[in-house]
């Protein structure tokens, strides 16, 4: 198998521009929260950046997301809501689909594990595992965690405060289960998985999660159950060779990535494997050990890279239903806007550590950066006071040279010159917060340039018109480049900015950042408002109105 893994890697490197990115598919046992949205906006930013850099490959790129709808947990959730399982799944899945639409998630396939082509893919994949001699039938006994949909070893268990056995990682309760299952020979592929991880330094990023996987692989991996008796788990895909069994929900779910590539139809291999798979740290074991082992057993190449992200706390506490602090992105968007929440998640989130959500923090960041720094700069350039003709003006060379003798101009243009290369590097390393940092730094320098050159003092002097136009033109060029670079972060806001500056839609790619592009001929601004982001004013709490005291007239 060592040679096969090497051949896989060599073959997959032949098309560097093609992009195939995935989110995990989300379990429909509850409504979506901000953690689910975080996975989606990370993947969306990667997908949009890839298309920005390689526009020719845009029509063939794949970005998949969707919902995981099988298993015991779903049966129980549907029963608790007193609705048929398929109805329950459809309702929750539509909540995810709607959420992603509102937040401008540009997926090319929204997959549900109840889709007919997915059932076909799972059953074909199962047969491939059977042909490789990786499956056998056995009596299985062990501790099963329904909320996590996985069997756990003794080392993965602990007792909680009430003396109940629970998962050491999630804290969810477990139950002893004995049943006839199909088993997967995981230990047979342990060395291959290890070789896959070590074969590329950035196979698992950030590096802390690579180390976690390597620690897992220090001990011999036990074979794993990959089916459940249909009498216990009826809501699932039938095992092709034994309809009394249903496919283990994790094997079923992981195959979704193959389904969106077109597997097992002819031609799917031209799209396989995924270039980047985004996932939360809680499902690292399934994607970093089980998934590559399954694929290698079936004769398929594992993904090129896993990007693992951490979770979100709320005001420093873990999100949980019992604490009542689960953040509903739909509800928060009514105050902060969908673009504002996207910006905050990518601005504040770092993959290697948990992010902390707080209303105070998000309001401060959005007001300071989107409203006061970016939005205000555009409004001032486009306003009737300084720009009554409503144009992107021509910058005369001699006037540009005069302005460029000033330190504030040199500083701003020096930062602007380095901006595309810096942001390219940050995007490629998935450091979205550093992309934003770099753009905001240039915008701060541009605001300083604007304040120092004081264009409002020039508006009443006809002889100073060319200087005023140069200041506006230079500032608008910074805004143009910022708008192009921020498209993966805040696509709607960037589109509005570029539309307002009348930037042709064919000139909004990364290649259009190579040089400073002042307008050669004056062009009109688009006839639309220039407000990118309105300052957020927190809703006022209803004040308790005290009854007014009656005035008593004093007698003299």
XYZ file of C-alpha atoms in Angstrom:
556
model
C 0.000 0.000 0.000
C 2.982 2.328 0.477
C 3.448 2.574 -3.286
C -0.223 3.263 -3.793
C -0.120 6.225 -1.415
C 2.920 7.634 -3.222
C 1.216 7.230 -6.605
C -1.902 8.917 -5.266
C 0.053 11.957 -4.165
C 1.948 12.274 -7.418
C -1.194 11.953 -9.506
C -3.194 14.469 -7.489
C -0.573 17.179 -7.922
C -1.147 17.421 -11.676
C -3.870 20.120 -11.448
C -2.876 22.893 -9.070
C -5.613 25.364 -10.013
C -8.588 23.073 -9.455
C -10.255 23.603 -6.090
C -12.436 21.148 -4.183
C -13.284 22.357 -0.683
C -15.745 20.948 1.828
C -17.392 21.734 5.119
C -18.386 18.846 7.344
C -22.023 17.987 6.845
C -24.028 19.115 9.842
C -26.049 16.783 12.027
C -29.744 17.650 12.006
C -30.458 16.863 15.654
C -30.809 20.595 16.382
C -31.005 23.998 14.702
C -27.771 25.597 13.416
C -25.693 27.853 15.653
C -22.725 30.146 15.171
C -20.214 27.271 15.328
C -21.784 25.653 12.263
C -21.758 28.994 10.474
C -18.059 29.422 11.314
C -17.162 26.215 9.431
C -19.176 27.459 6.464
C -17.697 30.974 6.283
C -14.130 29.621 6.556
C -14.766 27.257 3.648
C -16.577 29.953 1.683
C -13.636 32.342 2.107
C -11.235 29.649 0.836
C -13.486 28.909 -2.134
C -13.898 32.586 -3.043
C -10.169 33.244 -2.709
C -9.330 30.297 -4.988
C -11.730 31.639 -7.617
C -10.289 35.130 -7.206
C -6.781 33.860 -7.938
C -7.772 31.292 -10.581
C -10.886 32.687 -12.296
C -10.494 30.311 -15.251
C -11.051 27.342 -12.917
C -14.093 28.930 -11.258
C -16.732 27.012 -13.206
C -15.187 23.639 -12.388
C -14.415 24.286 -8.708
C -16.389 22.387 -6.066
C -17.564 23.671 -2.699
C -19.819 21.274 -0.834
C -21.798 21.526 2.352
C -25.010 19.973 3.616
C -26.611 17.860 6.305
C -26.044 14.473 7.923
C -29.467 12.905 8.509
C -29.142 9.287 9.618
C -28.635 7.518 12.931
C -30.087 6.884 16.376
C -29.819 10.500 17.473
C -32.010 11.637 14.566
C -34.619 8.983 15.296
C -34.774 10.189 18.897
C -34.898 13.886 17.947
C -37.764 13.305 15.526
C -39.657 11.282 18.139
C -39.201 14.046 20.714
C -40.796 16.505 18.251
C -43.601 14.019 17.401
C -42.967 14.216 13.643
C -41.961 11.596 11.058
C -38.196 11.249 10.734
C -38.057 12.344 7.088
C -40.198 15.411 7.847
C -37.987 16.340 10.778
C -34.824 15.964 8.682
C -36.238 18.130 5.907
C -37.243 20.878 8.321
C -33.841 21.126 10.003
C -31.922 20.735 6.742
C -33.876 23.644 5.279
C -32.844 25.763 8.271
C -29.208 25.176 7.345
C -29.838 25.808 3.663
C -31.618 29.092 4.450
C -28.916 30.170 6.893
C -26.181 29.620 4.321
C -28.132 31.506 1.675
C -28.550 34.520 3.958
C -24.852 34.542 4.820
C -23.796 34.388 1.163
C -22.235 30.920 1.335
C -21.381 30.152 -2.296
C -21.554 26.327 -2.224
C -21.823 24.475 -5.514
C -23.565 21.453 -3.956
C -25.782 21.226 -0.911
C -25.879 17.527 -0.124
C -28.193 15.604 2.149
C -27.377 12.035 3.156
C -30.960 11.183 2.215
C -30.263 12.129 -1.438
C -30.629 9.170 -3.849
C -27.163 9.597 -5.393
C -25.622 9.475 -1.935
C -27.302 6.148 -1.141
C -25.830 4.755 -4.351
C -22.368 6.112 -3.506
C -22.406 4.627 0.022
C -23.422 1.193 -1.196
C -20.791 1.208 -3.963
C -18.147 2.305 -1.461
C -19.170 -0.489 0.899
C -18.708 -3.027 -1.906
C -15.236 -1.601 -2.613
C -14.305 -2.124 1.038
C -15.636 -5.685 0.862
C -13.567 -6.420 -2.261
C -10.416 -5.243 -0.496
C -10.977 -7.755 2.322
C -11.367 -4.951 4.858
C -14.743 -5.998 6.269
C -15.693 -8.983 8.411
C -18.724 -9.929 10.520
C -18.417 -10.347 14.282
C -20.183 -10.204 17.605
C -19.335 -6.789 19.019
C -19.629 -5.496 22.551
C -18.632 -2.089 23.826
C -19.605 1.285 25.205
C -21.629 3.249 22.652
C -22.221 7.004 22.833
C -25.453 7.902 21.039
C -24.907 11.715 20.952
C -21.435 11.180 19.427
C -22.534 8.157 17.342
C -19.397 6.180 18.184
C -18.084 3.251 20.214
C -15.505 4.179 22.837
C -12.646 2.248 24.434
C -12.090 2.159 28.200
C -9.351 4.790 27.882
C -11.882 7.152 26.272
C -14.297 6.942 29.214
C -14.605 8.567 32.611
C -17.190 8.805 35.370
C -19.021 12.089 35.878
C -19.994 13.628 39.235
C -22.983 11.274 39.479
C -20.874 8.171 38.905
C -22.221 7.666 35.351
C -19.877 6.530 32.596
C -19.452 9.227 29.945
C -17.185 10.081 27.027
C -14.003 11.660 28.400
C -13.925 14.060 25.448
C -17.550 15.194 25.075
C -19.015 14.321 28.482
C -21.957 12.581 26.808
C -23.324 9.402 28.439
C -22.574 5.948 27.044
C -24.439 2.648 27.118
C -23.163 -0.922 26.977
C -24.075 -2.481 23.644
C -23.772 -6.042 22.401
C -24.748 -6.872 18.838
C -23.713 -8.535 15.578
C -21.957 -5.960 13.381
C -19.710 -5.683 10.380
C -16.226 -4.630 11.408
C -13.576 -2.663 9.513
C -9.920 -3.793 9.775
C -8.613 -0.393 10.888
C -5.301 -1.753 12.171
C -4.521 -3.043 8.661
C -4.272 0.559 7.424
C -2.673 2.196 10.462
C 0.782 2.472 8.882
C -0.703 3.855 5.671
C -2.587 6.559 7.558
C 0.603 7.433 9.413
C 2.479 7.629 6.104
C -0.242 9.876 4.653
C -0.037 12.299 7.586
C 3.762 12.425 7.611
C 4.025 12.630 3.815
C 3.295 16.359 3.799
C 4.060 18.909 6.515
C 0.844 20.811 6.000
C -1.395 17.755 5.606
C -3.118 18.607 8.891
C -3.187 22.273 9.890
C -2.721 23.927 12.326
C 0.236 21.800 13.436
C -1.171 21.171 16.947
C -3.862 18.947 15.426
C -1.287 17.023 13.414
C 0.452 16.231 16.700
C -2.847 15.063 18.224
C -3.354 12.603 15.366
C 0.211 11.330 15.599
C -0.324 10.720 19.322
C -3.471 8.696 18.498
C -1.407 6.580 16.138
C 1.245 5.724 18.727
C -0.986 2.890 19.959
C -2.460 0.067 17.919
C -5.872 1.065 16.552
C -8.752 -1.313 17.311
C -10.991 -2.479 14.490
C -14.202 -0.476 14.351
C -17.857 -1.375 13.916
C -19.229 0.018 10.642
C -22.823 -1.198 10.832
C -25.721 -1.382 13.290
C -28.618 -3.862 13.412
C -31.577 -2.418 11.546
C -33.757 -3.419 14.485
C -31.893 -0.792 16.551
C -31.047 1.821 13.909
C -33.626 1.668 11.144
C -33.049 5.231 9.907
C -29.983 4.612 7.751
C -28.685 3.158 4.505
C -28.942 -0.612 4.146
C -25.755 -2.648 3.981
C -25.842 -4.007 0.380
C -25.013 -7.598 1.325
C -27.169 -7.719 4.467
C -30.401 -5.674 4.641
C -30.743 -6.534 8.358
C -27.897 -4.068 8.978
C -27.580 -0.319 8.302
C -24.333 1.461 7.513
C -22.593 3.136 10.453
C -23.586 6.792 10.429
C -19.994 8.063 10.282
C -19.060 5.897 7.300
C -22.290 7.029 5.628
C -21.548 10.695 6.384
C -17.914 10.680 5.270
C -18.818 9.252 1.868
C -20.760 12.473 1.153
C -17.493 14.001 -0.083
C -17.235 11.248 -2.692
C -20.875 11.694 -3.655
C -20.378 15.361 -4.581
C -17.411 14.407 -6.791
C -19.727 12.169 -8.839
C -18.599 8.835 -7.371
C -19.022 6.128 -8.582
C -19.828 7.537 -12.026
C -17.150 7.722 -14.708
C -15.094 10.891 -14.523
C -15.270 11.429 -10.765
C -11.531 10.665 -10.489
C -10.768 13.885 -12.385
C -12.180 15.800 -9.412
C -10.899 13.609 -6.595
C -9.458 14.120 -3.971
C -10.596 17.260 -2.099
C -7.940 19.951 -1.887
C -9.027 21.227 1.554
C -11.507 19.728 4.000
C -12.596 22.090 6.793
C -13.745 20.546 10.076
C -14.103 21.275 13.768
C -11.601 19.818 16.228
C -14.277 17.581 17.792
C -14.447 15.410 14.648
C -10.698 15.230 13.994
C -10.412 11.493 14.683
C -13.132 10.618 12.167
C -11.594 12.743 9.392
C -7.932 12.252 10.250
C -7.881 8.482 10.923
C -11.077 6.696 9.863
C -11.604 8.642 6.637
C -8.124 8.161 5.097
C -8.163 4.515 6.198
C -11.525 3.942 4.481
C -10.317 5.640 1.307
C -6.998 3.786 1.129
C -8.839 0.482 1.691
C -11.144 1.330 -1.239
C -8.176 2.189 -3.477
C -8.839 5.945 -3.405
C -6.593 8.844 -2.497
C -7.137 10.567 0.852
C -7.714 14.344 0.915
C -4.761 16.607 0.279
C -5.286 18.664 3.410
C -7.424 18.946 6.529
C -7.970 22.395 8.021
C -9.079 21.931 11.614
C -10.622 24.805 13.515
C -11.397 25.324 17.169
C -14.722 26.257 18.737
C -16.458 29.410 19.943
C -17.102 30.284 23.537
C -19.613 32.949 24.577
C -18.367 35.557 27.019
C -15.643 33.109 27.986
C -17.987 30.141 28.579
C -18.593 27.037 26.496
C -21.787 27.216 24.424
C -24.496 24.874 25.674
C -28.271 24.599 25.666
C -28.310 24.145 29.429
C -26.581 27.495 29.927
C -28.895 29.148 27.426
C -25.977 30.858 25.696
C -26.108 29.261 22.239
C -25.673 32.059 19.695
C -28.310 32.029 16.958
C -26.714 33.742 13.930
C -30.112 34.592 12.426
C -31.167 36.425 15.561
C -27.833 38.292 15.884
C -27.898 39.276 12.206
C -30.960 41.422 12.851
C -28.667 43.785 14.759
C -25.189 43.197 13.311
C -26.149 42.241 9.711
C -25.126 39.049 7.921
C -21.992 40.672 6.490
C -21.078 42.011 9.917
C -21.209 38.570 11.508
C -19.177 37.046 8.638
C -16.573 39.753 9.154
C -16.439 39.222 12.907
C -16.063 35.439 12.675
C -13.210 35.661 10.175
C -11.694 38.713 11.884
C -11.639 37.191 15.367
C -11.454 33.454 14.740
C -8.117 31.631 14.740
C -7.986 27.956 13.887
C -5.632 26.856 16.660
C -7.558 28.340 19.617
C -11.166 28.796 20.667
C -12.670 32.142 19.715
C -14.739 34.171 22.141
C -18.013 35.729 21.075
C -19.336 38.756 22.916
C -21.870 41.381 21.857
C -19.649 44.121 23.242
C -16.687 42.969 21.156
C -18.576 42.500 17.892
C -20.228 45.916 18.173
C -16.915 47.637 18.894
C -15.115 45.954 15.987
C -17.856 46.490 13.416
C -18.331 50.143 14.308
C -14.608 50.915 14.419
C -13.553 49.043 11.273
C -16.478 48.660 8.903
C -18.369 51.853 9.716
C -15.711 54.358 10.820
C -12.634 53.192 8.893
C -13.785 51.586 5.624
C -17.315 52.924 5.246
C -16.565 56.489 6.299
C -13.634 56.748 3.885
C -15.826 55.774 0.930
C -18.626 58.112 2.008
C -16.264 61.086 2.261
C -14.791 60.431 -1.197
C -18.196 60.098 -2.820
C -20.089 62.806 -0.931
C -21.351 65.931 -2.697
C -19.275 68.195 -0.457
C -15.916 67.004 -1.847
C -17.051 65.292 -5.028
C -20.026 67.262 -6.434
C -19.508 65.803 -9.931
C -19.790 62.274 -8.449
C -16.826 60.861 -10.389
C -13.700 58.788 -10.015
C -11.317 61.610 -10.956
C -8.133 61.574 -13.011
C -4.901 61.917 -11.012
C -2.520 64.239 -12.860
C 1.104 62.963 -12.755
C 2.585 66.246 -11.535
C 0.016 66.501 -8.747
C 0.671 62.888 -7.741
C 4.410 63.639 -7.618
C 3.774 66.653 -5.406
C 1.643 64.650 -2.974
C 4.164 61.824 -2.975
C 6.780 64.065 -1.363
C 4.754 63.900 1.856
C 5.608 61.217 4.453
C 1.936 60.267 4.918
C 1.623 59.560 1.194
C 4.838 57.534 1.057
C 3.780 55.497 4.078
C 0.327 54.796 2.653
C 1.563 53.846 -0.830
C 4.359 51.711 0.637
C 1.802 49.702 2.604
C -0.466 49.499 -0.451
C 2.361 48.177 -2.619
C 3.034 45.312 -0.192
C -0.640 44.591 0.503
C -1.460 42.043 -2.268
C 1.572 39.855 -1.572
C 1.024 39.932 2.200
C -2.668 39.106 1.870
C -1.955 36.340 -0.654
C 0.311 34.680 1.910
C -2.225 35.113 4.712
C -5.062 33.668 2.618
C -2.967 30.660 1.624
C -2.271 29.970 5.304
C -5.961 30.504 6.210
C -5.052 33.423 8.465
C -8.086 35.503 7.577
C -7.620 37.744 10.596
C -4.202 38.768 9.248
C -5.752 39.605 5.867
C -8.124 41.953 7.675
C -5.309 43.330 9.856
C -3.284 44.184 6.753
C -6.195 45.861 4.964
C -7.206 47.852 8.039
C -3.606 49.029 8.481
C -3.613 50.459 4.951
C -7.033 52.038 5.495
C -5.837 53.688 8.708
C -2.852 55.084 6.804
C -5.230 56.306 4.103
C -7.476 58.019 6.641
C -4.341 59.694 8.011
C -3.417 60.789 4.470
C -6.929 62.158 3.991
C -6.857 64.096 7.269
C -3.373 65.462 6.636
C -4.080 66.641 3.082
C -7.413 68.141 4.257
C -9.283 68.110 0.917
C -12.230 70.009 2.446
C -9.988 73.086 2.570
C -9.468 72.902 -1.209
C -13.075 72.619 -2.388
C -13.669 76.392 -2.679
C -10.447 77.137 -4.566
C -10.686 76.453 -8.324
C -6.884 76.550 -8.621
C -6.681 73.664 -6.147
C -9.120 71.431 -8.035
C -6.433 69.149 -9.484
C -4.938 68.646 -6.030
C -8.380 67.816 -4.624
C -9.006 65.364 -7.481
C -5.625 63.720 -6.888
C -6.390 63.209 -3.191
C -9.769 61.673 -4.034
C -8.323 59.539 -6.852
C -5.506 58.166 -4.709
C -7.928 57.367 -1.871
C -10.325 55.646 -4.270
C -7.501 53.479 -5.579
C -6.790 52.259 -2.031
C -10.504 51.519 -1.647
C -10.544 49.623 -4.965
C -7.726 47.352 -3.866
C -9.253 46.870 -0.414
C -12.556 45.949 -2.050
C -10.949 43.299 -4.263
C -8.938 41.767 -1.409
C -11.897 41.659 0.998
C -14.230 39.853 -1.427
C -13.742 36.427 0.245
C -14.380 37.976 3.688
C -17.347 40.283 3.038
C -18.505 39.554 -0.524
C -21.664 41.671 -0.386
C -19.974 44.741 1.054
C -17.020 44.428 -1.339
C -19.382 44.154 -4.281
C -21.177 47.337 -3.220
C -17.898 49.220 -2.791
C -16.604 48.160 -6.217
C -19.977 48.858 -7.811
C -19.990 52.365 -6.339
C -16.519 53.019 -7.771
C -17.748 51.698 -11.160
C -15.048 49.008 -11.249
C -15.838 46.742 -14.200
C -16.821 43.233 -13.084
C -14.116 41.734 -15.280
C -11.500 43.768 -13.373
C -12.099 42.430 -9.875
C -9.679 39.491 -9.864
C -6.452 39.131 -7.902
C -4.452 39.880 -11.037
C -5.991 43.363 -11.021
C -3.949 44.185 -7.906
C -0.562 44.029 -9.629
C -0.180 47.800 -10.051
C -1.715 51.026 -8.817
C -4.464 51.882 -11.308
C -5.470 55.532 -11.258
C -8.335 56.431 -13.586
C -6.958 57.416 -17.013
C -10.245 59.079 -17.864
C -12.836 60.423 -15.501
C -15.652 57.937 -14.902
C -18.929 58.512 -13.084
C -19.657 56.881 -9.784
C -22.579 54.475 -9.739
C -25.916 56.071 -8.886
C -26.302 54.381 -5.519
C -25.696 55.333 -1.922
C -22.164 55.059 -0.566
C -23.074 53.724 2.877
C -21.298 50.383 3.272
C -22.078 49.771 6.925
C -24.181 51.805 9.293
C -22.944 52.256 12.834
C -24.652 49.895 15.248
C -26.609 51.473 18.034
C -27.486 48.987 20.790
C -31.215 48.678 21.388
C -32.259 50.754 24.364
C -33.887 48.981 27.224
C -37.326 50.226 28.062
C -36.921 52.681 30.871
C -39.379 52.487 33.699
C -41.273 55.749 33.554
C -41.814 57.344 36.905
C -45.080 59.298 37.231
C -44.434 63.008 37.090
C -44.995 64.814 40.351
C -47.778 67.346 40.202
C -46.619 70.873 40.487
C -48.021 72.640 43.501
C -48.616 76.339 43.116
C -47.203 78.275 45.967
C -49.238 81.015 47.445
C -47.444 84.266 47.985
